Coordinates of C-alpha atoms in Angstrom, one line a residue:
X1132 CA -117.4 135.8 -163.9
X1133 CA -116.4 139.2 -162.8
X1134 CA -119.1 141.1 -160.6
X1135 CA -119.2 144.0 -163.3
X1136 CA -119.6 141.2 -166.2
X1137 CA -123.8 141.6 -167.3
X1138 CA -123.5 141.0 -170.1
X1139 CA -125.6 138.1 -172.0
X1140 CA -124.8 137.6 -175.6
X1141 CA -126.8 135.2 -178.3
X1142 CA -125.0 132.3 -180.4
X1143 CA -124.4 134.7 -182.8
X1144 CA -123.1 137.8 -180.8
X1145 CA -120.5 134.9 -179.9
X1146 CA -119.6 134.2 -183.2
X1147 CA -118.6 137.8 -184.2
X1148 CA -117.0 137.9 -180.8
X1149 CA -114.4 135.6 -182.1
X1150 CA -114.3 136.5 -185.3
X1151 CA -113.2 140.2 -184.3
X1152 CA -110.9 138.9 -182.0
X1153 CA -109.2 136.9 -184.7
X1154 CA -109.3 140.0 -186.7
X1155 CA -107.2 141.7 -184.0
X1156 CA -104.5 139.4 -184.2
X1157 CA -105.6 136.5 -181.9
X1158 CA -105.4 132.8 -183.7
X1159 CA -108.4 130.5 -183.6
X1160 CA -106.0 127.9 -182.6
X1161 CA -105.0 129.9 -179.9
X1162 CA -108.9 130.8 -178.9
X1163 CA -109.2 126.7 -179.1
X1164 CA -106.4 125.9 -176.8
X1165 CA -107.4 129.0 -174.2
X1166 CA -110.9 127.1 -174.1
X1167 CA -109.8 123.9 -173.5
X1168 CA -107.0 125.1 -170.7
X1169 CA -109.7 126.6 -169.2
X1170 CA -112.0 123.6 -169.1
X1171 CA -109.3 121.7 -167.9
X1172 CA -108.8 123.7 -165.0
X1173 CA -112.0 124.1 -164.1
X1174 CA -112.2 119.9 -164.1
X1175 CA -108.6 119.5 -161.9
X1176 CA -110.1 121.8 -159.4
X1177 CA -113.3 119.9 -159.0
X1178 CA -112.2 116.6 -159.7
X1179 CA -109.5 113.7 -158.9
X1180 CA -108.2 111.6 -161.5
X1181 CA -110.9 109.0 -162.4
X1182 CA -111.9 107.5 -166.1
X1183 CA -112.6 110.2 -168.2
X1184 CA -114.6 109.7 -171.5
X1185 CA -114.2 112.6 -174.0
X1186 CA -117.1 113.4 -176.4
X1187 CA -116.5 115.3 -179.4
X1188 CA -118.4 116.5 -182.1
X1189 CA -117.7 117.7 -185.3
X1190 CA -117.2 121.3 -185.2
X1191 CA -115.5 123.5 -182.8
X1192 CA -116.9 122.6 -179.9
X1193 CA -115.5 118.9 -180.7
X1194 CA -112.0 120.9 -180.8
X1195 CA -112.2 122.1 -177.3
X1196 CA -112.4 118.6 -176.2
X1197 CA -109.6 116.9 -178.4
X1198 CA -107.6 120.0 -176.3
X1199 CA -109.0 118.7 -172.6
X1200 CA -108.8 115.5 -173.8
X1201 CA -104.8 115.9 -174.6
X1202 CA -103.9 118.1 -171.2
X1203 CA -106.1 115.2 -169.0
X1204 CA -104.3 112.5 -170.5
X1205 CA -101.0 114.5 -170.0
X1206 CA -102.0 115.1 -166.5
X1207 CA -102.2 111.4 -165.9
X1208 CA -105.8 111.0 -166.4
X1209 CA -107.6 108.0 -167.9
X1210 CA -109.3 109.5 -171.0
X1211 CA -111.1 107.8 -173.8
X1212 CA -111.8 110.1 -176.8
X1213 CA -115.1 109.2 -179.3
X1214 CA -116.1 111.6 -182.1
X1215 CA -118.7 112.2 -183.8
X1216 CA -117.6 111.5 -187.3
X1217 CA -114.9 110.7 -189.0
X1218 CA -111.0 112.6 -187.9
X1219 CA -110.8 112.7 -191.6
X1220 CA -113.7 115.3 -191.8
X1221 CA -112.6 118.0 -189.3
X1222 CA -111.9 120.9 -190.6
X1223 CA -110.0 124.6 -189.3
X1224 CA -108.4 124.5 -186.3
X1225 CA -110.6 121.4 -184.5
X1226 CA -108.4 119.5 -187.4
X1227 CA -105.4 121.2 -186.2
X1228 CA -106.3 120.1 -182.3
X1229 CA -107.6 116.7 -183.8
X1230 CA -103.6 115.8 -184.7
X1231 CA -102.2 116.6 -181.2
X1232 CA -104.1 114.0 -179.5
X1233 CA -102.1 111.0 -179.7
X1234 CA -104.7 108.3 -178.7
X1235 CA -107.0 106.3 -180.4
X1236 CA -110.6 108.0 -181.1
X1237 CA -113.9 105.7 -180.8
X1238 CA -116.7 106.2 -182.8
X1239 CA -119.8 107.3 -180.8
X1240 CA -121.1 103.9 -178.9
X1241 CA -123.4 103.8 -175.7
X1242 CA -121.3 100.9 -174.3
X1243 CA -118.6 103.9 -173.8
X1244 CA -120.5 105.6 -170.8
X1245 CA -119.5 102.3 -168.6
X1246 CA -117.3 102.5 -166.3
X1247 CA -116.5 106.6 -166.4
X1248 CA -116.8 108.5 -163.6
X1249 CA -116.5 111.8 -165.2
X1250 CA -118.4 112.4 -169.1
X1251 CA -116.9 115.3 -171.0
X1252 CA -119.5 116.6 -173.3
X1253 CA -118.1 118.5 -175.9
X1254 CA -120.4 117.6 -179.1
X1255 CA -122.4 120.3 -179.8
X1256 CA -122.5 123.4 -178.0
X1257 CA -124.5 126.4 -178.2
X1258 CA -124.9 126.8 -181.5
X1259 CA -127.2 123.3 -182.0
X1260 CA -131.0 124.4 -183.4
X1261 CA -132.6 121.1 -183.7
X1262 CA -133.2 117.7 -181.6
X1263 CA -130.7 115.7 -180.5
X1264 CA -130.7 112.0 -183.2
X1265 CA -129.1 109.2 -184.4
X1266 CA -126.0 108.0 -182.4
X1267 CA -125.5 111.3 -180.2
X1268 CA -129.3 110.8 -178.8
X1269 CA -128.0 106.9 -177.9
X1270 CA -125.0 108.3 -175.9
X1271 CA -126.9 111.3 -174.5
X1272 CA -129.4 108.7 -173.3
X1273 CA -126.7 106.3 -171.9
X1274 CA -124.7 109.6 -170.3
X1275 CA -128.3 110.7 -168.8
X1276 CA -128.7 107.1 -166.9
X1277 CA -125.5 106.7 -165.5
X1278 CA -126.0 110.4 -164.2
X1279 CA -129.2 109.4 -162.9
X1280 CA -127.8 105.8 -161.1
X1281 CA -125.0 108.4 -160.0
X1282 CA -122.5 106.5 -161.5
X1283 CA -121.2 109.9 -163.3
X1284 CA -121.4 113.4 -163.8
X1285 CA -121.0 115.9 -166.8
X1286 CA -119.1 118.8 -167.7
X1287 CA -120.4 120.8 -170.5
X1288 CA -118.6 122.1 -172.9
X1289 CA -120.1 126.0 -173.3
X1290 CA -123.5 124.7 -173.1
X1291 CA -125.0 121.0 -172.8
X1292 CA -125.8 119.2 -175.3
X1293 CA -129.3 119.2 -176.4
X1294 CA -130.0 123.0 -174.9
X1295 CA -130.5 126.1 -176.8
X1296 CA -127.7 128.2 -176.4
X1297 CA -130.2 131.1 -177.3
X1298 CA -133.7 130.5 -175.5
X1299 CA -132.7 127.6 -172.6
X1300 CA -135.1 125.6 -174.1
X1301 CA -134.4 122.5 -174.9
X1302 CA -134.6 121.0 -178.5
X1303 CA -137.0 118.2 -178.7
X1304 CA -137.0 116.0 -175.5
X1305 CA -133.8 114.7 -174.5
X1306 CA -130.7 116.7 -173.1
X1307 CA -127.7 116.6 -171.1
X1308 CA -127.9 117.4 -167.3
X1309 CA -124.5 119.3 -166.3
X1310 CA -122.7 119.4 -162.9
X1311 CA -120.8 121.9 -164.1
X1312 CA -120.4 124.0 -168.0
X1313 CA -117.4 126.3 -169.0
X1314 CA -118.5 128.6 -171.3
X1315 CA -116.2 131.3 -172.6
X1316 CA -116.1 135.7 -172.5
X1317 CA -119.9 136.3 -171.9
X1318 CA -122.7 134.0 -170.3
X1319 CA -125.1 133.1 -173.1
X1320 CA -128.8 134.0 -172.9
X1321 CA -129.6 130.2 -172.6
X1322 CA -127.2 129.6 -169.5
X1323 CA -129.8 131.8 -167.2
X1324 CA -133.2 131.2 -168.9
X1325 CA -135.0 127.9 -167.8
X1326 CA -134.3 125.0 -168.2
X1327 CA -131.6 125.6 -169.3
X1328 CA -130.1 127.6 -166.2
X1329 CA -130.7 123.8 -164.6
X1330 CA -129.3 122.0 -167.1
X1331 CA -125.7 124.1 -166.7
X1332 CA -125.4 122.9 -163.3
X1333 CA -122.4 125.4 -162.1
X1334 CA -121.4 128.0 -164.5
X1335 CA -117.2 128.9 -164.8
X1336 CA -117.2 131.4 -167.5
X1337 CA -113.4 132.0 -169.1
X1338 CA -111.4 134.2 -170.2
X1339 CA -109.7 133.2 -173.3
X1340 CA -108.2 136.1 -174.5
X1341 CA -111.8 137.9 -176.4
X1342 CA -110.7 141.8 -175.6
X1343 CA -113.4 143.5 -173.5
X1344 CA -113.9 146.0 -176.4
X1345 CA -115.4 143.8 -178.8
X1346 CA -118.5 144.5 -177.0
X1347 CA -119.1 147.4 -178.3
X1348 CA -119.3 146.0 -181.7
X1349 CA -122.3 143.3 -180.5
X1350 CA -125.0 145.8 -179.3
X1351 CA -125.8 144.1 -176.4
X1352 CA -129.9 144.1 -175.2
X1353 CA -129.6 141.6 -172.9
X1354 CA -128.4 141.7 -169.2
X1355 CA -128.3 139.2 -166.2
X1356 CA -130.0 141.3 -163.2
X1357 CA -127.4 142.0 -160.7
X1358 CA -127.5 145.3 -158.9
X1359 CA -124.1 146.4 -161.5
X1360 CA -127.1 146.8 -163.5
X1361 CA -129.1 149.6 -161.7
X1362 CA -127.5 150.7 -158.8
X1363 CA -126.6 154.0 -160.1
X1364 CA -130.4 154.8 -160.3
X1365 CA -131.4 153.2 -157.0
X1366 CA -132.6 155.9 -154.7
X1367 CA -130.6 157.1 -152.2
X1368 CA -131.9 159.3 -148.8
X1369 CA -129.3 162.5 -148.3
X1370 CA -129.0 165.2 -145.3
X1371 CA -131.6 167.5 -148.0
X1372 CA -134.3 164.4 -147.8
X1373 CA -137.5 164.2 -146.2
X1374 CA -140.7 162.1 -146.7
X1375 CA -142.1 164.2 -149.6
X1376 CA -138.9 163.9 -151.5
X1377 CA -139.1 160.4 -151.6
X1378 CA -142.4 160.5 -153.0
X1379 CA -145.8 159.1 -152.3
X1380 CA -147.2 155.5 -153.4
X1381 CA -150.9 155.5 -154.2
X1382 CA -152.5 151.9 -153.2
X1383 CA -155.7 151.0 -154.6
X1384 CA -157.4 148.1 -152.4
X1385 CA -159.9 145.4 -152.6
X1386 CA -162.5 145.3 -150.1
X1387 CA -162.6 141.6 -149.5
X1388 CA -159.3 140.4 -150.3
X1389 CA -157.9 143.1 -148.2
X1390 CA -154.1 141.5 -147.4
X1391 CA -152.8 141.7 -151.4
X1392 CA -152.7 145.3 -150.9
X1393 CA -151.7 145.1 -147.4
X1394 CA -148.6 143.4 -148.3
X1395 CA -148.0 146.2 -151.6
X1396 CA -148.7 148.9 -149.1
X1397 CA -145.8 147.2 -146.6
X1398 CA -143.5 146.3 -149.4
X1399 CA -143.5 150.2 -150.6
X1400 CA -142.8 151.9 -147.5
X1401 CA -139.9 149.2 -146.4
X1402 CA -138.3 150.1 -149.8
X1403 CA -138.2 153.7 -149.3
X1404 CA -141.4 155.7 -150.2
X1405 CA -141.8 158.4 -148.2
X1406 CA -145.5 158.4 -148.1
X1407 CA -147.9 155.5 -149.0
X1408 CA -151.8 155.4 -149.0
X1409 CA -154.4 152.8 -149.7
X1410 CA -157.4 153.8 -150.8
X1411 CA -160.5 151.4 -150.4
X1412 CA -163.9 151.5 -149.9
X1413 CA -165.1 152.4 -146.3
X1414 CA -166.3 149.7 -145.1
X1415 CA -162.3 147.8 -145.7
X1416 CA -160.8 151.1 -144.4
X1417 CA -160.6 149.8 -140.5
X1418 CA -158.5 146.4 -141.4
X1419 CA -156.1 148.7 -143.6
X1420 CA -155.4 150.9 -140.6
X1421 CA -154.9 148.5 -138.3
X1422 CA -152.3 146.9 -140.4
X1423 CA -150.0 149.3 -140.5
X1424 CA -149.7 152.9 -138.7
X1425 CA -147.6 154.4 -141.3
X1426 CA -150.0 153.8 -144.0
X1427 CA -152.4 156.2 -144.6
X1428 CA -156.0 155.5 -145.4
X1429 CA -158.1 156.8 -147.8
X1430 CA -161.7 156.7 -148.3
X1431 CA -162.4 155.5 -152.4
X1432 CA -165.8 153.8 -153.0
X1433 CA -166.1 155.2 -156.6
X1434 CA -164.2 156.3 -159.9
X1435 CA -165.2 160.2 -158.7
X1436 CA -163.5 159.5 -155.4
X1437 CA -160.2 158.1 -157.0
X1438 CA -160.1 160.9 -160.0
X1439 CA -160.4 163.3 -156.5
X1440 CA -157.7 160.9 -155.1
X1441 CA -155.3 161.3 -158.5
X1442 CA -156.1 165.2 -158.9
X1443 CA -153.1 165.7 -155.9
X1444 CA -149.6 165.5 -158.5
X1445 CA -148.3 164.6 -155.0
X1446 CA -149.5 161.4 -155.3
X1447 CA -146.7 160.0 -157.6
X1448 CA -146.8 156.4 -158.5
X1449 CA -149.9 154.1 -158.4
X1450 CA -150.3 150.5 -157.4
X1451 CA -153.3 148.8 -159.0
X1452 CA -154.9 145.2 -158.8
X1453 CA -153.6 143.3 -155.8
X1454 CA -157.2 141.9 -154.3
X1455 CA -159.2 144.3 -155.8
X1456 CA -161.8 142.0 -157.3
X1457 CA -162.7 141.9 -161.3
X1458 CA -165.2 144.0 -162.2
X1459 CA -166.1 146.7 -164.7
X1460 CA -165.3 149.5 -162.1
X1461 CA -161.9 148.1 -162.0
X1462 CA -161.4 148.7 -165.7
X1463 CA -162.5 152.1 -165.6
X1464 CA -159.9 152.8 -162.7
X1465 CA -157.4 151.8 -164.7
X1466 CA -158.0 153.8 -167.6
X1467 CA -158.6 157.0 -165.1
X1468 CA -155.6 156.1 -163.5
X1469 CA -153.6 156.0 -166.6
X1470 CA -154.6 159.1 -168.0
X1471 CA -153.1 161.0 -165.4
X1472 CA -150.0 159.6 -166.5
X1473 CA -148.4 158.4 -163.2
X1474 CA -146.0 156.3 -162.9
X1475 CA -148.0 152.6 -162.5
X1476 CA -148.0 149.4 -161.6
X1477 CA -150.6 147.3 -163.1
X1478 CA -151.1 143.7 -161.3
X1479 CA -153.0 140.7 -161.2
X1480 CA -156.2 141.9 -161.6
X1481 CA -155.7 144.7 -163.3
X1482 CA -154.0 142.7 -165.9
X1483 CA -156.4 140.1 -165.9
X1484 CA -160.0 142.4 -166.5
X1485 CA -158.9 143.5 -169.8
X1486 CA -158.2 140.1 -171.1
X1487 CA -161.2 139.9 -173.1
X1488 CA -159.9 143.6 -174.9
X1489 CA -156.0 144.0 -174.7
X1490 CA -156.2 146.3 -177.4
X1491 CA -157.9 148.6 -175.2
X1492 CA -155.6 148.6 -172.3
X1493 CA -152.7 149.1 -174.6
X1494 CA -153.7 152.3 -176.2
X1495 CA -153.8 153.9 -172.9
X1496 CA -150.4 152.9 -171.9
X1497 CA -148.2 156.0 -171.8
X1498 CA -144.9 156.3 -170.4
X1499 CA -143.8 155.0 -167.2
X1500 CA -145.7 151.9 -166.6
X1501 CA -144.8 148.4 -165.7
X1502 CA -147.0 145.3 -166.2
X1503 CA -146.7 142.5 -164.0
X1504 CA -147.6 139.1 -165.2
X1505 CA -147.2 135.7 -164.4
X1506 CA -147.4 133.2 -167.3
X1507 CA -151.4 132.7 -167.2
X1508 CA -152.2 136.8 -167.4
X1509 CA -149.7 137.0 -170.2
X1510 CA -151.3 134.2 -171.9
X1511 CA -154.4 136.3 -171.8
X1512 CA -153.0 139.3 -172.8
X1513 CA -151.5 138.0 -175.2
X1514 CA -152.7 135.1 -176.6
X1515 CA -151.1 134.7 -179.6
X1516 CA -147.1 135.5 -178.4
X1517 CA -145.5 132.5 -178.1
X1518 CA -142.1 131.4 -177.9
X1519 CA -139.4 131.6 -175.3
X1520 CA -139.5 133.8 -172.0
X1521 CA -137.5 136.5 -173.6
X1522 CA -138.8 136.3 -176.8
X1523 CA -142.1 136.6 -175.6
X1524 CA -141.4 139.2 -172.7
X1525 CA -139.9 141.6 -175.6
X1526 CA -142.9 141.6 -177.9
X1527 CA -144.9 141.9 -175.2
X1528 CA -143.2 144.8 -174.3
X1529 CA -143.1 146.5 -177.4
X1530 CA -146.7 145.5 -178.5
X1531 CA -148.0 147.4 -175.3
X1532 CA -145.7 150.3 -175.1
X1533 CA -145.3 149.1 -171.2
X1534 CA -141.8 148.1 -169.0
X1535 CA -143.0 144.2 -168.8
X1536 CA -141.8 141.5 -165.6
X1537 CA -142.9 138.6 -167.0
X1538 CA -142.6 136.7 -163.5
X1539 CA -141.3 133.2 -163.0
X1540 CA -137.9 131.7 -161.4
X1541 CA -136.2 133.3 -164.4
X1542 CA -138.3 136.2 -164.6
X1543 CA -137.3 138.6 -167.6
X1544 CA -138.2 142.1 -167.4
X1545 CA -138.6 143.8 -170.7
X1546 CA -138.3 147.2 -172.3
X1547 CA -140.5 148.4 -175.5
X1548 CA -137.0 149.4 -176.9
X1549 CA -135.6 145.9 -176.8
X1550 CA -133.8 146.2 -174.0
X1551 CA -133.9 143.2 -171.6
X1552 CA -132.8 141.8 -168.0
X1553 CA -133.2 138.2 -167.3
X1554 CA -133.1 137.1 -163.1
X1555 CA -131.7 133.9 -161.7
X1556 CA -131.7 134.8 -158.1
X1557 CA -135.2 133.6 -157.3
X1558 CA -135.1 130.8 -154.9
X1559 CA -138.1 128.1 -155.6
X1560 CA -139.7 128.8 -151.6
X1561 CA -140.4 132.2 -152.7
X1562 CA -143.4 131.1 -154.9
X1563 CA -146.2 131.5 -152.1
X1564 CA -149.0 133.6 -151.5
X1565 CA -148.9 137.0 -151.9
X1566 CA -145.3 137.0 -152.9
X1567 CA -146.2 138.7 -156.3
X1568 CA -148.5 141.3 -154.3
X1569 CA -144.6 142.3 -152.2
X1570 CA -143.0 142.5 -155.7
X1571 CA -145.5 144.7 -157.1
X1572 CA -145.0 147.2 -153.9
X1573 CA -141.8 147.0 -154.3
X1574 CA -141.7 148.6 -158.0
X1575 CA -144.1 151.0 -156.9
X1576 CA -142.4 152.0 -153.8
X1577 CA -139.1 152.5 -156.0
X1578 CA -141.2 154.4 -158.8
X1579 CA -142.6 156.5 -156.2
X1580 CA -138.6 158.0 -155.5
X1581 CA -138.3 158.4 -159.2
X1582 CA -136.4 155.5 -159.8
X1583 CA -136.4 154.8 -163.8
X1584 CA -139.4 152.0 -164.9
X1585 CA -136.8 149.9 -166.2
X1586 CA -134.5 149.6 -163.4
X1587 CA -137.0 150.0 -160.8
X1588 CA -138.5 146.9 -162.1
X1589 CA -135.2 145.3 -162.4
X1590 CA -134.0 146.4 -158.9
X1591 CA -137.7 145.0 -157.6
X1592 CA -137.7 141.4 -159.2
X1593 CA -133.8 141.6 -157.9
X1594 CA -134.1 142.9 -154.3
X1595 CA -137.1 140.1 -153.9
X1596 CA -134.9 137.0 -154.6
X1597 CA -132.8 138.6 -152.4
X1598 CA -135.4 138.8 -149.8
X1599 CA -136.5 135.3 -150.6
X1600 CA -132.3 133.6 -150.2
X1601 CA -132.0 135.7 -147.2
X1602 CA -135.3 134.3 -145.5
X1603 CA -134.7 130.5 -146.9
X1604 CA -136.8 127.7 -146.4
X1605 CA -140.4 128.6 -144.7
X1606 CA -141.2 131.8 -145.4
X1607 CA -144.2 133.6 -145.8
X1608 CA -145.0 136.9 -147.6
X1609 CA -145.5 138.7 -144.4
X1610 CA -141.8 138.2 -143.7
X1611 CA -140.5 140.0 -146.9
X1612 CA -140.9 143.3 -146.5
X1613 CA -139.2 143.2 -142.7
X1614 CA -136.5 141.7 -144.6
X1615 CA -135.7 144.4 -146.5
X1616 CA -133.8 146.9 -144.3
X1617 CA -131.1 144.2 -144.0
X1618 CA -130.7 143.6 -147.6
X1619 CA -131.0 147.3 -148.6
X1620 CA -127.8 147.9 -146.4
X1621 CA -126.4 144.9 -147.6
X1622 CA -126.7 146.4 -151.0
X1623 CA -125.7 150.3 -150.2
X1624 CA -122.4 148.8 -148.6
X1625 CA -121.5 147.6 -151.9
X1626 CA -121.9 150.2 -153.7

């Protein structure tokens, strides 16, 4: 996939994909045989001739194989070719690929899978909406226990069998584990949301011959997060700069649980603010000055002190909720804070207080405010959203009127509009303590230089995977934010 190439497109998007590029003049049969060129290439580059069975289904995605079937037998290649259904039912151009296999075709039998080293699965596809049954759960099965005794492995055919091609999830219990998927024009939404981002294995996506433009036809809302995304809007320091033109990040801290904001506080200066504060009570003040020289500490023991605190418009983005403790007073904070309409981050427990009354937090949400939760806050901000990541990060979104990160290893950060970026750079050693405290600076930090909610939360969620490859194996919160200069250069010599 090109580096430009952001775009994630639904099972349907994919069908009027097609269809306009047949209307411009390109053949389905041609689409077909682009498809399974492709996959065939991808499988000679990976691969040495060893016994190949082909599985196809009875749609389109069936056709692709009967096409990688044909060039691997060409080739040289020992292929064995079972469908599901009769050749006598095919229809459109997987009939017309259907006649230019000249081999025999086997009807869908577990006792197939023995022997192959390599598994072709080209049944269903993206488009399948319900479980896996009847003689394609037997082979799936049979497939999945030979990949587990590693006596084979799988190349998907646009997306594996069993997986939503819309959500990642996958439909009922039982799916096909990839080593590697071709999928075709666009990544679907399923390829980077979990599990299905696993189940892929590799991802080659291929161009077979869809024009770029047709994009603009398929009103794309959904992105993968890669810094193509919002690097235009990332904030950049020039001769003219100086601290108070890259703003000033507002900290509010916990008294007890002092590091959370610590961490925020660390996070927002490494990522460019050109002031940052934490205000806590007196008594916490000493172990926030200590931390950190360039943070400034302010005295806050009560709403009065932080409504003084908020009166300077200086004071441009606010961070609230890392270790600050549950409490009434923290609800009242957060209303104060949010009718001053800075831009705001609103974290663990700032999420977490209003679960009882999410009604009440949401009809103070202005403009310019990001919500942060992991799965357990949404659940008790909302309670009755269900559904996949995305799904559920959108109506989130829209139901508060709030930018929403719905965190995870495929975090999706969501837009009341609709709009949505979906990240698959998080490696699994980042989830550790305090981690989401760093993330939350980070946004802040970013909104702080006027970065856009959006992409500031976007560039955030991004940047810390970053931080988290770059660190590998071992790492601990403290370590992220000193890791930040290096991947902030890495970034600004791409761009």
């Amino acid at each position: 996939m090109k580096a430009h190439h952001s775009e994630l497109i639904s099972v349907s998007q994919m069908y009027k994909a097609d269809a306009a590029a047949m209307a411009a003049g390109i053949s389905g049969t041609t689409l077909m045989e682009n498809a399974g060129q492709a996959i065939f290439d991808a499988i000679v580059a990976r691969w040495s001739p060893c016994p190949v069975l082909v599985l196809c289904g009875p749609g389109n995605n069936g056709g692709d194989g009967f096409v990688v079937a044909r060039l691997l037998k060409a080739a040289g290649w020992a292929v064995e070719l079972a469908l599901l259904g009769e050749v006598s039912r095919l229809t459109g151009d997987a009939a017309v690929h259907a006649k230019g296999w000249q081999g025999p075709v086997s009807s869908f039998d577990p006792l197939l899978v023995d022997g192959k080293a390599l598994i072709i699965d080209a049944v269903f596809g993206a488009g399948l909406s319900r479980p896996l049954e009847g003689r394609a759960a037997m082979v799936v099965r049979a497939v999945n226990r030979a990949v587990e005794e590693g006596a084979a492995e799988v190349v998907a055919v646009d997306v594996p069998s069993g997986i939503s091609g819309d959500s990642g999830t996958e439909l009922g219990d039982l799916s096909l584990k990839a080593k590697l998927t071709v999928t075709f024009f666009r990544p679907k939404i399923g390829h980077k949301l979990l599990p299905g981002r696993d189940a892929a294995g590799e991802l080659v996506v291929a161009d077979i011959g869809i024009p770029d433009d047709v994009l603009a036809g398929l009103k794309i809302a959904c992105h993968l997060n890669s810094p193509s995304v919002w690097h235009g809007r990332f904030p950049r320091r020039t001769s003219g700069s100086h601290k108070y033109t890259a703003g000033h990040a507002l900290v509010f801290g916990g008294s007890e649980m002092t590091g959370a904001a610590r961490l925020a506080a660390r996070a927002a200066l490494r990522i460019g603010a050109g002031l940052v504060s934490v205000a806590a009570a007196p008594k916490a003040l000493q172990i926030y000055a200590l931390s950190s020289a360039s943070v400034i500490t302010l005295a806050s023991e009560s709403l009065q002190d932080a409504e003084n605190l908020l009166r300077d418009p200086r004071k441009n983005a606010v961070l609230i909720g890392p270790g600050f403790g549950l409490g009434p007073e923290l609800r009242d904070h957060v209303l104060t804070i949010l009718r001053r309409q800075r831009a705001t981050v609103l974290d663990a427990d700032a999420l977490g207080v209003f679960g009882p009354d999410p009604e009440n937090l949401f009809k103070a949400i202005g403009s310019n405010v990001v919500l942060t939760p992991h799965d357990g806050e949404f659940g008790q901000l909302f309670p009755d959203i269900k559904g996949d990541r995305l799904t559920r990060a959108r109506a989130a979104a829209e139901r508060s009127g709030a930018i929403v990160v719905l965190k995870g290893s495929d975090s999706v950060i969501a837009a009341p509009d609709g709009a949505a970026i979906i990240n698959a750079n998080a490696p699994a050693h980042l989830a550790t303590a305090g981690s989401g405290d760093v993330l939350a600076g980070l946004i802040t930090g970013l909104l702080a230089q006027a970065m856009p909610p959006f992409e500031a939360a976007a560039a955030a969620v991004w940047l810390h995977g970053e931080l988290g490859s770059r660190l590998g194996v071992g790492l601990i919160s403290e370590d992220l934010p000193e890791a930040v200069p290096g991947a902030l250069n890495s970034l600004f010599a791409r761009f």
